[in-house]
XYZ file of C-alpha atoms in Angstrom:
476
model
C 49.940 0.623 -182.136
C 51.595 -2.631 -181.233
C 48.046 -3.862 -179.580
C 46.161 -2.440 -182.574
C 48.440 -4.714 -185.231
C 48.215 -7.705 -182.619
C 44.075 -7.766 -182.914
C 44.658 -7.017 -187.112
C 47.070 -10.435 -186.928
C 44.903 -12.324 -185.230
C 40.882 -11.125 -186.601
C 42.177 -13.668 -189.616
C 42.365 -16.690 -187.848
C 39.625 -16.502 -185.390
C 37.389 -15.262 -188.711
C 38.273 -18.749 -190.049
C 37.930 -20.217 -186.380
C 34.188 -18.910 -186.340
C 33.116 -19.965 -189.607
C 34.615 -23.069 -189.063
C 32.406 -23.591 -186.085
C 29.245 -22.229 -187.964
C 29.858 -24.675 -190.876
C 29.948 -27.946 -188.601
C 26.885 -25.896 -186.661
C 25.185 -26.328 -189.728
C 26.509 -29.559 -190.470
C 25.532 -31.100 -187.115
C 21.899 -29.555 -187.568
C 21.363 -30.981 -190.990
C 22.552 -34.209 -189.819
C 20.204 -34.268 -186.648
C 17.548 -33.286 -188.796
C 17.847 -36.383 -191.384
C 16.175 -39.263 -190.278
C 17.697 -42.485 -189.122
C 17.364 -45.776 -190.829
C 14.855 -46.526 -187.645
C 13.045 -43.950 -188.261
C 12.951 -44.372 -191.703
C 11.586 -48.245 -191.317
C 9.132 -46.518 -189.061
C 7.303 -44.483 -191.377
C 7.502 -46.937 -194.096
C 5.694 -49.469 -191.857
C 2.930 -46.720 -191.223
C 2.878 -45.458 -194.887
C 2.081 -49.309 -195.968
C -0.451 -49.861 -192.857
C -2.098 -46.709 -193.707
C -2.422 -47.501 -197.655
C -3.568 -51.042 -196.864
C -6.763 -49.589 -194.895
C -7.519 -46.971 -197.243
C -7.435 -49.891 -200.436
C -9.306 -51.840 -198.168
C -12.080 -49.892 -197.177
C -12.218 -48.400 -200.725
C -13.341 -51.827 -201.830
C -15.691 -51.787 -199.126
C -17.100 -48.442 -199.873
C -17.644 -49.944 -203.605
C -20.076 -52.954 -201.857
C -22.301 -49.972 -202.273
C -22.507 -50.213 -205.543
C -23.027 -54.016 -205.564
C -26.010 -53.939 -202.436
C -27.226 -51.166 -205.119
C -26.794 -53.342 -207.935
C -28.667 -56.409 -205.976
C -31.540 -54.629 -204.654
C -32.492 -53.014 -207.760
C -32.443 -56.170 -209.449
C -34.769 -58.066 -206.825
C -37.233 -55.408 -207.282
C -39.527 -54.729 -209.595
C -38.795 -52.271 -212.471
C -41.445 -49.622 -211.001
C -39.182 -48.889 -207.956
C -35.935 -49.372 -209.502
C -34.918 -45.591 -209.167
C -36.312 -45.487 -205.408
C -33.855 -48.391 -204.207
C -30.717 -47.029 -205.780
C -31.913 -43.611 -204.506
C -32.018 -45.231 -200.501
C -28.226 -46.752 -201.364
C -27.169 -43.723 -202.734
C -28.268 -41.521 -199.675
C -26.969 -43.939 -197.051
C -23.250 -43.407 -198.233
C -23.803 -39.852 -198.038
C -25.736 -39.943 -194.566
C -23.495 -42.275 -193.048
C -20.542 -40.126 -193.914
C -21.723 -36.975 -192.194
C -23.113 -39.053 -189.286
C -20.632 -41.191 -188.523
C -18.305 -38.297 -189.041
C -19.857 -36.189 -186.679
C -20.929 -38.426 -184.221
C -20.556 -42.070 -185.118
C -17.023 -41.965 -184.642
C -16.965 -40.417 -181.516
C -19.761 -43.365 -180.089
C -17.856 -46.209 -181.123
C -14.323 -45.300 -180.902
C -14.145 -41.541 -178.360
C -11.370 -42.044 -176.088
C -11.703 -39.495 -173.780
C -12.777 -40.261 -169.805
C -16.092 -40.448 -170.586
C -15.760 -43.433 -172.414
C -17.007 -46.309 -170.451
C -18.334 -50.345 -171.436
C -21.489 -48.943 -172.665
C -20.908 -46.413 -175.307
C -17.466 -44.099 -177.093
C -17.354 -40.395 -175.892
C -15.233 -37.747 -177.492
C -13.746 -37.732 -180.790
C -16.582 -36.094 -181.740
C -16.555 -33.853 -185.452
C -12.899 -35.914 -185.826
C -12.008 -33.281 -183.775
C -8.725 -34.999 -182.981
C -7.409 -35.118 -186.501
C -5.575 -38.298 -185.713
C -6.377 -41.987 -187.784
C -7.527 -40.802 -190.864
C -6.917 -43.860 -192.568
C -8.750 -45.995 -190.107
C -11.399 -43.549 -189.802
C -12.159 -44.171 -193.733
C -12.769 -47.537 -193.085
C -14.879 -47.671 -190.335
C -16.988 -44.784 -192.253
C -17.513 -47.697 -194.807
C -18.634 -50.482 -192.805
C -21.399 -47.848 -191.040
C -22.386 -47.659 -194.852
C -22.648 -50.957 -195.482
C -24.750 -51.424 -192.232
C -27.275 -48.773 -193.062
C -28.138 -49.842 -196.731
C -28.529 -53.583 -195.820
C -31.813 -52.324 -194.057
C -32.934 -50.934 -197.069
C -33.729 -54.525 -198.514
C -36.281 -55.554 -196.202
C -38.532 -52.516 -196.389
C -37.881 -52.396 -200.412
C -40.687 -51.286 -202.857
C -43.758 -49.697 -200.039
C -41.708 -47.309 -197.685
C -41.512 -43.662 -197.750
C -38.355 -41.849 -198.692
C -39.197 -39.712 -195.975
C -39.350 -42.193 -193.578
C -36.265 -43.891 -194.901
C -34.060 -40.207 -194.635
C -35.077 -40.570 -191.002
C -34.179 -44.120 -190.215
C -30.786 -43.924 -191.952
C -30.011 -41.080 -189.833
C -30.539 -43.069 -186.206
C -28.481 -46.266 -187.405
C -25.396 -44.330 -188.395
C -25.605 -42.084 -186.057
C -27.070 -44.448 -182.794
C -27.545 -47.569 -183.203
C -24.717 -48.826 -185.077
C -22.062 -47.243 -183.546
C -22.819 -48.500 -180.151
C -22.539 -52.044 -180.786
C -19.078 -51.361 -182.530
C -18.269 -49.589 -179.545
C -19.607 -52.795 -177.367
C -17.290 -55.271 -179.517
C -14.319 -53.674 -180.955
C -13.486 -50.758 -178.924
C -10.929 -51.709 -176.177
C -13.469 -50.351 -173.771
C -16.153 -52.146 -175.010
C -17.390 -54.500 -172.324
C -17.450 -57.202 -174.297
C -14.957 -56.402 -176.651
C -12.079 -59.224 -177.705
C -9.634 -56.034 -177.474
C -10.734 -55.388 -173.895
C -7.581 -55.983 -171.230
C -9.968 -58.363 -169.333
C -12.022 -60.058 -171.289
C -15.338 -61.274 -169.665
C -15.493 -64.901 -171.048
C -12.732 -66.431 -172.351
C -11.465 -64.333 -175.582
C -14.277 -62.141 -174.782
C -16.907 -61.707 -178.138
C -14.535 -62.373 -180.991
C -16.269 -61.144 -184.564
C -13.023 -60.671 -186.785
C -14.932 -58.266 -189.223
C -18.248 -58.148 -188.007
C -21.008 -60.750 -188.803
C -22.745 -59.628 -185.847
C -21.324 -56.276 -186.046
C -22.122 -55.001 -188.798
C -24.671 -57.530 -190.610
C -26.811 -58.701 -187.398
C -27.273 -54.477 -187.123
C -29.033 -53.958 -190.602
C -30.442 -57.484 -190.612
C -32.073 -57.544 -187.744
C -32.996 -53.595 -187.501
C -34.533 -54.506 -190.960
C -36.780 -57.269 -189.785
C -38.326 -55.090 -187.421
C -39.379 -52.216 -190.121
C -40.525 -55.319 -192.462
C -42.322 -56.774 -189.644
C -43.936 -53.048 -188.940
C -44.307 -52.455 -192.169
C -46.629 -54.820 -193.651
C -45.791 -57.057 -196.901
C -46.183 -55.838 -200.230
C -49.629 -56.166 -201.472
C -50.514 -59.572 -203.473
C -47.341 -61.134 -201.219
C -49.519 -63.283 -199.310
C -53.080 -65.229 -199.994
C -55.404 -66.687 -197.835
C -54.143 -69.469 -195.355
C -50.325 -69.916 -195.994
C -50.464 -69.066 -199.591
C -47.295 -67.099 -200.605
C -47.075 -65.258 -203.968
C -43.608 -64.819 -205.973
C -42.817 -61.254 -206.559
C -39.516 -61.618 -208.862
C -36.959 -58.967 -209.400
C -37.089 -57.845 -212.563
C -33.670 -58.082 -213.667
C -31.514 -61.130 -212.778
C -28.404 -59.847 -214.519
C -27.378 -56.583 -212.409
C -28.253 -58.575 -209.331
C -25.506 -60.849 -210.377
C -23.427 -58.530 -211.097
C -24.302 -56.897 -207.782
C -23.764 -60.442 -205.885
C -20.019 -60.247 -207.778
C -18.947 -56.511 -207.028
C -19.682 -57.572 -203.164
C -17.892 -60.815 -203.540
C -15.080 -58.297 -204.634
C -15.751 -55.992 -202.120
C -15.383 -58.799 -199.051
C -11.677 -59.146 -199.697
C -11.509 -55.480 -198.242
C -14.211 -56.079 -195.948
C -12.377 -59.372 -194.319
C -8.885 -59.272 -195.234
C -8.609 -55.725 -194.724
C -9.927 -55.943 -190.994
C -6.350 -56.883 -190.104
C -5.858 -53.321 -190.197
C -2.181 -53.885 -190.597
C -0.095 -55.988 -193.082
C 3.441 -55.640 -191.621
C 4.092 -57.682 -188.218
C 3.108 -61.040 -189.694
C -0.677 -58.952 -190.365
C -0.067 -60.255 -194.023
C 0.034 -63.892 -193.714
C -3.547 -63.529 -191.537
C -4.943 -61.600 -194.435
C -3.940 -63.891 -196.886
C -5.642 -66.592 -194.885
C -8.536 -64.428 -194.556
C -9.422 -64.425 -198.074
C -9.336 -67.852 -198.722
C -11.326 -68.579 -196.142
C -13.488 -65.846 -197.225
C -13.133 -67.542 -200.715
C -14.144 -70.872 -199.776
C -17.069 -70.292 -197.643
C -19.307 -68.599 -200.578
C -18.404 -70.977 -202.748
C -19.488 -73.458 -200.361
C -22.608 -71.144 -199.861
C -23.148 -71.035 -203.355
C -23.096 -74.990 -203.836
C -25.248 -75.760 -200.968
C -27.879 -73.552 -202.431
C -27.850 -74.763 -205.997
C -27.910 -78.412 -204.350
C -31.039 -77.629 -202.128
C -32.769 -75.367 -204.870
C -32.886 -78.435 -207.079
C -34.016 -80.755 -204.332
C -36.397 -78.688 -202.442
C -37.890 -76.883 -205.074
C -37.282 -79.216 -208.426
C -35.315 -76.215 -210.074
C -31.288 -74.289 -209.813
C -33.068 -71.176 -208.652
C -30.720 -68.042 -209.626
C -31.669 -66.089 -206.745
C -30.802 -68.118 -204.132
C -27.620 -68.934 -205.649
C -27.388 -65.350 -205.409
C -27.728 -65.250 -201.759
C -27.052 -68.452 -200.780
C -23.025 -67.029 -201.913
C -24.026 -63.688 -199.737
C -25.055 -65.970 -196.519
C -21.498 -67.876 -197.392
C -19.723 -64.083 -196.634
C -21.660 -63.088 -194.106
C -21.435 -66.401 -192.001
C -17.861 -66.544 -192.280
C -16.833 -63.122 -191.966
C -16.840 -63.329 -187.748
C -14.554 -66.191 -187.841
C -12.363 -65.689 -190.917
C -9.024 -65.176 -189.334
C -9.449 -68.068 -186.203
C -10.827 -71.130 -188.479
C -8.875 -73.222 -190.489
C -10.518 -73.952 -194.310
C -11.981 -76.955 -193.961
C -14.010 -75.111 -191.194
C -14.648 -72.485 -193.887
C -16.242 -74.547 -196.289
C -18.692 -75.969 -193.339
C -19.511 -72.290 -191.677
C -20.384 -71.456 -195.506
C -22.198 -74.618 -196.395
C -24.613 -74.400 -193.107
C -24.701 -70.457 -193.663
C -26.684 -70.594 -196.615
C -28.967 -73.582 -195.311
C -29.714 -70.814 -192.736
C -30.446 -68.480 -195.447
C -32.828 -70.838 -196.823
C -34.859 -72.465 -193.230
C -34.994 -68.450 -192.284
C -36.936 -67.722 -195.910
C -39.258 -70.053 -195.002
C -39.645 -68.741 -191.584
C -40.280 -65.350 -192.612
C -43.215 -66.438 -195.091
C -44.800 -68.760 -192.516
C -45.315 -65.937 -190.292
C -45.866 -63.192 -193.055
C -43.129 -60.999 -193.008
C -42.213 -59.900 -196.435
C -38.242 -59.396 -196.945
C -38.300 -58.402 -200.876
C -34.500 -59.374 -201.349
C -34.048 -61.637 -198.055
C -31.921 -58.852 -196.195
C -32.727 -60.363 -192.782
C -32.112 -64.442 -194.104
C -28.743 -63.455 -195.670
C -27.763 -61.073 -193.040
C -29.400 -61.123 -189.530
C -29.716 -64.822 -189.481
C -26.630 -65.559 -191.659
C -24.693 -62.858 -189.270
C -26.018 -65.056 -186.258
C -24.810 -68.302 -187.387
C -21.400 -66.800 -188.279
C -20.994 -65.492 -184.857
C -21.992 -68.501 -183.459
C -19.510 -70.674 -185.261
C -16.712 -68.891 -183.929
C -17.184 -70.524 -180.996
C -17.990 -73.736 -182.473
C -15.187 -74.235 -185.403
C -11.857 -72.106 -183.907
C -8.914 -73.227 -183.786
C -6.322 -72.617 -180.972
C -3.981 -71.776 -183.540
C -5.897 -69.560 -185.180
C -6.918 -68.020 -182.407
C -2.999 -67.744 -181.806
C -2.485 -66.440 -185.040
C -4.947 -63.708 -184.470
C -3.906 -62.549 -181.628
C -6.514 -63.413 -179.248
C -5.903 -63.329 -175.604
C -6.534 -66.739 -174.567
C -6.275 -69.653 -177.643
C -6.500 -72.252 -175.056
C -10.761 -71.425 -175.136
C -11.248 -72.465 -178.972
C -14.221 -74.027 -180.423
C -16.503 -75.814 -178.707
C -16.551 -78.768 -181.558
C -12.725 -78.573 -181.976
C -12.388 -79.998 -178.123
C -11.732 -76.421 -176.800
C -14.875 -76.424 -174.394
C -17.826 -74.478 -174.285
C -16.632 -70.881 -172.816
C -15.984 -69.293 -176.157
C -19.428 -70.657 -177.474
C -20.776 -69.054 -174.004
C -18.999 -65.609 -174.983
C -20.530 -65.656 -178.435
C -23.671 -66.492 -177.676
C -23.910 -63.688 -174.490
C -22.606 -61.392 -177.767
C -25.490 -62.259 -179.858
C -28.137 -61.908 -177.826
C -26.986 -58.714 -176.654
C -26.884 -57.143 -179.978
C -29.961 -59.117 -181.102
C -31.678 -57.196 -178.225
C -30.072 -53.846 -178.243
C -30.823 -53.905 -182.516
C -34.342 -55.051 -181.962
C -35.463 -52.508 -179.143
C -34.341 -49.769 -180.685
C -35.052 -50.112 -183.928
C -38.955 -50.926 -182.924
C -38.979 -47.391 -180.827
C -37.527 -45.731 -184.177
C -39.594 -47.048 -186.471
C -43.011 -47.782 -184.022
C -42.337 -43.285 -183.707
C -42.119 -42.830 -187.569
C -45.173 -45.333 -188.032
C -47.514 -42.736 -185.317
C -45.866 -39.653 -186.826
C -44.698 -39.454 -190.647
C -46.023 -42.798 -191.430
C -43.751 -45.604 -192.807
C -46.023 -46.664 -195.828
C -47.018 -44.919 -199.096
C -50.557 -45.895 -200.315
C -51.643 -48.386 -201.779
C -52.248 -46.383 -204.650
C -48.452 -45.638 -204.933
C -47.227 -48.760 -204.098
C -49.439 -50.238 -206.914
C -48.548 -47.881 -209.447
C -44.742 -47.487 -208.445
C -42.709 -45.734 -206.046
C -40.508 -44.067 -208.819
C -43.117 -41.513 -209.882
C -44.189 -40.885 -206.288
C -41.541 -40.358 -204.738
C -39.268 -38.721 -207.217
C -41.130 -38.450 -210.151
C -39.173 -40.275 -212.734
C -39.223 -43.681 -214.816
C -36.421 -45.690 -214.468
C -37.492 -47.604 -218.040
C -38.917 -44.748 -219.538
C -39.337 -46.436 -223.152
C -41.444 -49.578 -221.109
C -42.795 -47.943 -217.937
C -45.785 -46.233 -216.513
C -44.519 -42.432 -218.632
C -44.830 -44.626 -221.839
C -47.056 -43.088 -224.195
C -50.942 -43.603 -223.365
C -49.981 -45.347 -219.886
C -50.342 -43.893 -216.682
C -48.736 -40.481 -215.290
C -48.700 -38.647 -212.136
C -51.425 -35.945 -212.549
C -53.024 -37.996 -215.253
């Protein structure tokens, strides 16, 4: 009895005792389980790094709109429908490419990666970097429509559905793998560089706008010019666009969409990333309105007129040229790389009608020999402390013109010429097979008569064009 009322007396206390010691249990877990103010910073750093890249390559997802809104104003009204239809399908291509393979090319991790191309990753299988995946889907974009404006107005859809699929997928990807992946062999990001910096292109002059510029001289150059384009001898006949206005307005929405494309390839804003983005844009800002200066200037004096369309892309050659080097060149340099950019621009015009290449809305002047110029001037304008600022492994190799010495210029130029030829190779296998299989051009029947009805069987100016009443229609 006595040891009976001794364990009554004392279940009371060690009751208390043991939910006393479940209540700090609990206590001790909820605490372990809140975050500390570390961690807290942490994820506030990654939360603002990861909305920065998704605002930024939103605004570079809506340069679709604007290369939409400045091809289909350099054409001509009968194949209005067919050019927005080629921008429209390249967003939606890219995105399935470059998320099922694309990605994996350029940016795969696993041990099959090497210097040469990305390997793994495939499908996002890895479910990691959404954020930076977004934005790399929209520069693929941007490099598959830009082809679209040299082969404007005489190429099969068909033909186009097929090409569109090889640069996202192929092409593309492996020079991003080549430059910014850090196994790239000549990528800036690379632990040994192999000149210098290694191949510095900040957001991708070369990249992303040598790719489509380039790959697009090829199809022109396959292709054939329009018909009436050229006469006899070195004749050249003006096709105009026919409707300045929403190429403007194109020409602004990709002004607007460059301050994601540039700034925004910081990929960061916290760490100091901020102040280099800032700089970015006005150096971004600077260069096309130097670009857009220079070409009202040299419109008036080589051609006795201020020619709207190459303002127009005389301010597109100021973007592209500076958009290698906007983060390692001071300004002043800006102003210059954009100036010379859209000179470029102009002296490769000229080139391309002298040997009778048509380029409908000067895709490859603007961008494959605007790109080329921009990569080049990295190497010639530099700065060591923009280099510094940037984070590039060895500021003491600046530009060439800047006193820095010639090994940067060296690395660019190996960069070039190694996209120049891995872009032009390829893209003449892809397009020389569609040419002997599909065919790349619609009749001459078609072309004459518009691509719109052909191809998709619609009027984009219904009340004015070809459906009007008593005017041509398909069947008719």
């Amino acid at each position: 009895m006595e040891k009976r009322t001794w364990l009554r007396r004392l279940h009371r206390p060690l009751g208390m005792l043991g939910g006393a010691l479940l209540a700090m249990a609990a206590i001790s877990a909820a605490a372990a389980q809140e975050p500390t103010a570390e961690e807290q910073v942490a994820d506030l750093i990654s939360a603002l790094n990861a909305a920065w890249l998704l605002v930024a390559g939103s605004l570079v997802f809506f340069m679709q709109a604007g290369f939409a809104m400045l091809t289909g104003g350099f054409v001509r009204s009968k194949n209005t429908a067919n050019i927005l239809m080629k921008n429209m399908i390249d967003a939606c291509v890219g995105g399935l490419l470059f998320w099922a393979i694309g990605y994996g090319l350029a940016y795969g991790t696993s041990d099959s990666a090497n210097g040469f191309i990305g390997w793994g990753s495939f499908f996002f299988n890895d479910y990691a970097g959404f954020a930076g995946w977004f934005f790399q889907y929209a520069f693929a974009a941007a490099a598959a429509t830009i082809v679209a404006g040299s082969l404007a107005e005489r190429l099969k859809f068909s033909a186009y559905l097929i090409y569109t699929v090889v640069i996202s997928g192929f092409i593309y990807p492996v020079v991003v793998h080549w430059a910014w992946d850090v196994n790239g062999w000549m990528s800036a990001f690379n632990e040994d560089p192999f000149l210098a910096s290694g191949y510095i292109d900040f957001a991708g002059s070369g990249v992303v706008h040598m790719v489509g510029g380039w790959a697009g001289l090829v199809g022109a150059a396959l292709l054939g010019p329009r018909l009436g384009k050229y006469g006899p001898g070195k004749q050249v006949n003006a096709i105009p666009g026919h409707n300045i206005s929403i190429a403007s307005l194109g020409m602004f929405i990709l002004w607007f969409g460059w301050y994601g494309f540039n700034p925004g390839s910081t990929l960061a804003l916290t760490g100091g990333a901020y102040e280099l983005a800032a700089k970015v844009a006005v150096n971004t800002t600077l260069a096309a309105c130097a670009g857009g200066v220079a070409a009202i200037l040299y419109s008036r004096i080589l051609t006795t007129r201020y020619d709207p369309g190459l303002l127009i892309n005389g301010v597109l050659a100021g973007l592209v040229g500076i958009t290698a080097g906007c983060a390692t060149v001071d300004p002043w340099a800006a102003v210059v790389i954009g100036a010379i950019a859209s000179l470029v621009m102009y002296g490769a015009i000229l080139l391309l009608d002298a040997v009778k290449i048509d380029d409908p809305v000067g895709a490859f002047p603007v961008h494959g020999a605007g790109g080329l110029w921009g990569v080049l001037a990295v190497g010639l304008f530099s700065s060591e402390t923009g280099l510094t600022q940037a984070n590039y492994s060895d500021p003491s190799k600046y530009g060439l013109l800047l006193g820095g010495g010639f090994e940067q210029f060296a690395a660019q130029l190996i960069g070039a010429a190694a996209i120049i030829a891995w872009v032009v190779v390829t893209a003449f296998i892809l397009f020389f097979a569609i040419k002997v299989t599909i065919g790349l051009r619609v009749s001459a029947e078609e072309e004459e008569k518009g691509l719109d009805l052909f191809e998709h069987g619609l009027d984009s100016y219904p009340d004015f064009g070809p459906t009007g009443p008593g005017i041509f229609s398909p069947g008719s």
